[in-house]
Amino acid sequence: MQPVIAVESVSKSFGAVTAVNGVTLDVRPNECLALLGPSGCGKTTLLRLIAGLEAADRGRILIDGADMTHAAPYARPVNMMFQSYALFPHMSVADNVAFGLKQDGVKGDALKARVQDALAAVEMEALAQRMPAQLSGGQKQRAALARCLAKRPRALLLDEPMAALDKHLRERTQFELMALRKRLGIAFVVVTHDQSEAMAMADRVAVMDAGHVLQVAAPREMYERPASRRVAQFFGDINVWSAVVGLAPGTVDIPDLRLAVRIPAALPSAGSPLSVALRPERIAIARDPAPMGDCSVSGTIEDAVYLGMTCTYFVTLSSGAVVRVTAQNGEGAQTFSRGDAVHLSWRPAALTVLAA
Amino acid sequence: MNAAARRRAVLTLPWLWTALFFLLPFAVVLKISFAESQLSIPPYTALFERVDGVIVGLRATLANYRMVFTDSLYVTAYFSSLKIAAIATLLTLLLGYPMAYGIARAPASHRVLLLVLVMLPFWTSFLVRIYAWIGLLRPTGIINAALESLGFIDAPLALLNTPGAVYLGIVYAYLPFMVLPLYARLERLDPALLEAAADLGAKPWRAFLHVTLPLSRPGIAAGCLLVFIPAVGEFVIPELLGGPDTLMIGKVLWNEFFSNRDWPLSAAITVVLLMVLVTPIALLQLAQSRTLRRA
Amino acid sequence: MRRPSGTTIALIAGLAFLYVPLAVVIGYSFNASKLVTVWTGFSFTWYGALLADEQILNAARNSLIVAFTSATLAAVLGTMAGYAFARFGRFRGRNLLAGSIAAPLVMPDVMTGLSLLLLFVALEQTFAWLPGRGLITIIIAHAGFAMAYVTVIVRARLIGMERDIEEAAADLGAKPMTVFFGITLPMIRPAVMAGWLLSFVLSLDDLVIASFVSGPQSTTLPMVVFSSIRLGVSPKINALAAILIIVTLVLLALAAWMSRGALRMRPAK
C-alpha cells in the first residue's frame, strides 16, 4: 500500500541547530500518526517541512508518490491546522472556510455547498457569519478544522491541536476529532508533546528526540515494548535499572534489586551490560511476601502520593534504589503510608530488556 | 517566480528611491562642498574641468571647510547648537519622564486617552505651535498683559527673542518624542518588580532609583536622541523665538544659503553637521534595532 | 480624598503646557479686534478675510496636492520597505537600507532640504530632469521622509502579527500575491492608513524642506504662514492656525473612528 506521505532521509538546519536530522517516516492512508517528543525535538519542523512552510536541506518528501520536496506550500495537497489556528481575523468563519476553495477556483453554488458541508462536518453552521474574535477556543478550533477539511486534503497536519484549549475540553475534542477522521477517511499527522494525547488519538506514534525519530509503533507496543531507554522514559512512567546478563542461561542480574531473574527473551552473552525496565503498575505491593514464582523484593515506603484513581508509592530498597509503584485504589485495596515495610512482586514477563 | 526573485522585486523600488533621493544627494552635497562659489546658474564651479566632454582637470578646494573650521561664526554656531540642544533635551526629559511615568501608572482604561492627549499636539502644525508661543511671549502678549494687569510688573518683560524662549520652543515642540519611547518602556515594566523591591525593604524613591530608572534607560536613550538630533539642526525655533544673538547652525545654514547664496559653503556646513550628528544617529539606530529585536 | 501624587501633577501640568497655547490661538481667532491681545468681541471677521485671500487659498491648494500625492507615494514605498524588513530576514544591504530610510526621521530638515535641492539642481544640469522645480520636487522630498514613518509603523505592525496567518493562507493554496493582497494587506491596513495620515499631516506641516526644494511658483501654506509670522502676529494667521488645528483634530478623530473596526477584528490574545 502506497503511503500518503513518505519522508525520506530529510534534514533541516537553522544556522547551527539541526532541527530535523535524517528522518525517514511513512504516513499510511487513513491512519493517525502522532509525532511525539519534548519541545525542540524537531516535530513541528518536520510538520512544516511536510506542509512546505520550510524547505528541506536534504532528502525527499513524497505525497501520494509525487515528489513534493521543492513544491510551494500552496501547491501541496495537504493542509495544516496551526497551533494558534491562524484564522484570518478580518474574515467571517464562512469566508475563512471559503478562502482555500477560492484559491482552487471553486465558485458559485459549488463553493457555497462545499463551505456548508465543511461547516456541517464540525457543527459550525450556526456560527458561519461570526468573526474569529467572537468565537470561543473550541469554536475557533472547529472553524480552523473546517477550513482545512473544505479543501479535501490528502492528509491533515495538526500542530498541537489541543494546546490552545482548556483542559476540560481536550478529552472530548480528542474523541470528536478521531470520530471525524474515521468518518472522512483521511490521514492525520498530529504533533504533540503530550504522551496521553498521542496515545488517545494515534494509530501509530513516532517518538522524536533531538531531530531523530527514535521509534515508530502503535501506542500499546510502544508502551509495552519500548525500543530504547529514552523511549521508555519519555513514554509514560517507568522504572529502569542497569543490569548484566547472568552466568546461568537466561538470567539477568539486577544489582539495584539484589536480584537475579530469569527472563524469557533472547539475551546476549554472559556479562554483557543491559537495562531492565518495569512499568510501575505491573508491580504488586503488599504487606506480606509474594507467592512463589514471582520476582519479589522488600523495602520501605519513602513517599506515598494519592492521585484519586491510583496511588503512587516510592519504595526504598535495601540497596538504596527507589522503585516507583502504582496501585489501583478501590474497594478493599490496601493503602500504605510513609515508613511502612512492604513487599513488591511482579511476573518475570513484565520486565522489558533494553540496550544499556 | 521563486522566493528570491520575489524579494528582489519588493526591494527594488525602496532601494531605487533611497539610492536616488537619499544617498545620491549626499554625494552631490559632498561634491559641491569642494567647489567654489561663483555668480552663475548654478552658483558654484564645476568640480571637473571638461573640454569637449572629456575631463581634463579637477578643481577641488578645501576653502569652504577651512572657513567652517576657522571662522568663529561657524565654530561658535556648532557649539552653541550642541549646547542649546543638550540643555533643551535635558529639560524635555525632566518634564517628559514624570509625564510618561504618570501615564504608565494610570488605570489601563485611561492610558490610551492620556497618550493620545500627549501625541495630539505633535499632529497639529509645528509652525502653528511655535506661532502660539509668539502670541504668549511677546511684549504685548498674553503673559505680559496678565502680569501687568495683576500688578506684578510695570514694564513688559523681554520673554520673546531670548535663549529661554528657544529652550521653551524646543521642549514644547519635541515633548511627544520624549514621552512616547519612555512610556513604551515604562508601560512594559512589571509592577511586581516594584512590589518585590518594597517587599525587600526599599523605600519608594530607592525602588525608583534602583529598579525603575535602570530599566527605563533604553527609553531615556531613545527619547533623548529623538529630541537632541533634530534640535541641533533646528531652524524655525531659533528663527522665530530666538533673538539676533541666538546662534544655531540651522539658522546659519539657512542664511548662508538663502541670503548669501553661497551654495558650496552651505554644502560644507551640511557635511560637517552630518559628521557631528553621525554618532548620535548611529546610536539611535542601534537602540531602535535592539528594541525591535526584543519585541 | 487622596492627595494627588507628584506624577499626576506633572502629567496635568505637562498637558496644560501642551494645550494652553493652542487654546489661546483658537480663542483669539474669534476676536473682533485687529489688536491681537485685546478682546473686543466674538467675530468671524478674520475667517472671512482668510477665505478672500487668494495667496493663502492658492498655497493651501498646493499644500493639499503635495500632501495627498506624497502621502500616497510614501504609503506604497513604506509598506514595501516595512514588509521587507519584517518578513525577509537578512538580505544584502539590509542595514544600509534601514539606515537610509530611517535617517530622515531625525535628520535636521535643513540637511534634508539642502541635499535634495542640490540633487535636483544637479539632475537639471546633467539630464534636464525636473526643470525649474515645483510641486513635483516637494512631493518627492516629502514622500522620502514620510516613507520613513510608514516603514516604521508597518514594520512594527507586521512584527507584532503572527506569521502563521500568512502561512495558513499559503497552506490553503494562496499564491504569494494573493496572500499579500488578501491577507497581509487587510490586516496591516490600520497601520498603512495611520502611516498615510501621518505622512499627510507632516507634509502639510513642512516648511524647511519645502522652502529649499520648491520652485518659484509653488508656494505651500507653511511658507506663506512663515513669511507672515516673520512680520508679526496677525489675527488672520490666528484664524488660519485655528483652522489647521481643527482640521487636524477632525482628521484624527476620523482615523480613530475608522480604526475602531480594525481593532475589533484583531484576534483576541
Short mmCIF file of C-alpha atoms in Angstrom, two decimals, chain B residues 122-127 129, chain C residues 59-75 104 109 134-150 194-211 213-214 218-225 244 248 251:
data_model
loop_
_atom_site.label_atom_id
_atom_site.label_comp_id
_atom_site.label_asym_id
_atom_site.label_seq_id
_atom_site.Cartn_x
_atom_site.Cartn_y
_atom_site.Cartn_z
CA PHE B 122 2.51 66.58 17.51
CA TRP B 123 -0.09 66.11 14.79
CA THR B 124 -1.04 69.78 14.70
CA SER B 125 1.10 72.15 12.71
CA PHE B 126 4.58 72.68 14.10
CA LEU B 127 4.56 76.24 12.79
CA ARG B 129 2.55 75.64 17.78
CA ALA C 59 -0.94 77.96 -1.16
CA ALA C 60 -3.48 75.79 0.63
CA ARG C 61 -4.40 74.09 -2.64
CA ASN C 62 -0.72 73.45 -3.40
CA SER C 63 -0.21 72.04 0.07
CA LEU C 64 -3.16 69.67 -0.25
CA ILE C 65 -1.97 68.40 -3.64
CA VAL C 66 1.52 67.82 -2.30
CA ALA C 67 0.30 66.22 0.92
CA PHE C 68 -2.11 63.85 -0.82
CA THR C 69 0.33 62.72 -3.51
CA SER C 70 3.37 62.39 -1.30
CA ALA C 71 1.43 60.54 1.41
CA THR C 72 0.15 58.05 -1.15
CA LEU C 73 3.61 57.55 -2.59
CA ALA C 74 5.07 57.17 0.90
CA ALA C 75 2.40 54.64 1.87
CA PRO C 104 15.21 61.39 7.73
CA ASP C 109 15.28 69.38 8.00
CA GLY C 134 7.86 72.91 -8.44
CA LEU C 135 5.28 70.83 -6.66
CA ILE C 136 6.81 67.64 -8.03
CA THR C 137 10.11 68.20 -6.24
CA ILE C 138 8.30 68.94 -2.96
CA ILE C 139 6.28 65.75 -3.43
CA ILE C 140 9.45 63.72 -3.91
CA ALA C 141 11.09 65.30 -0.86
CA HIS C 142 8.06 64.77 1.35
CA ALA C 143 7.49 61.21 0.17
CA GLY C 144 11.08 60.47 1.13
CA PHE C 145 10.85 61.42 4.77
CA ALA C 146 7.23 60.29 5.15
CA MET C 147 8.24 56.87 3.84
CA ALA C 148 10.43 56.55 6.93
CA TYR C 149 7.38 56.86 9.19
CA VAL C 150 5.27 54.43 7.16
CA ALA C 194 -2.07 55.61 10.09
CA GLY C 195 1.16 55.95 8.12
CA TRP C 196 -0.65 57.66 5.27
CA LEU C 197 -2.35 60.08 7.63
CA LEU C 198 0.88 60.87 9.44
CA SER C 199 2.59 61.44 6.09
CA PHE C 200 -0.25 63.71 5.00
CA VAL C 201 -0.06 65.80 8.16
CA LEU C 202 3.74 66.01 8.13
CA SER C 203 3.72 67.12 4.52
CA LEU C 204 1.07 69.73 5.26
CA ASP C 205 3.28 70.94 8.08
CA ASP C 206 6.70 71.09 6.49
CA LEU C 207 8.29 74.50 5.99
CA VAL C 208 12.03 73.97 5.82
CA ILE C 209 12.35 71.19 3.24
CA ALA C 210 9.68 72.73 1.01
CA SER C 211 11.43 76.10 1.16
CA VAL C 213 13.19 72.37 -2.97
CA SER C 214 10.18 74.36 -4.18
CA SER C 218 5.00 76.55 -5.91
CA THR C 219 4.42 78.21 -2.56
CA THR C 220 2.92 75.99 0.09
CA LEU C 221 0.82 77.02 3.06
CA PRO C 222 3.58 76.84 5.71
CA MET C 223 5.74 79.08 3.53
CA VAL C 224 3.00 81.73 3.46
CA VAL C 225 2.37 81.35 7.18
CA LEU C 244 -5.26 73.99 10.82
CA THR C 248 -6.10 68.02 12.11
CA LEU C 251 -8.88 64.07 10.57
#
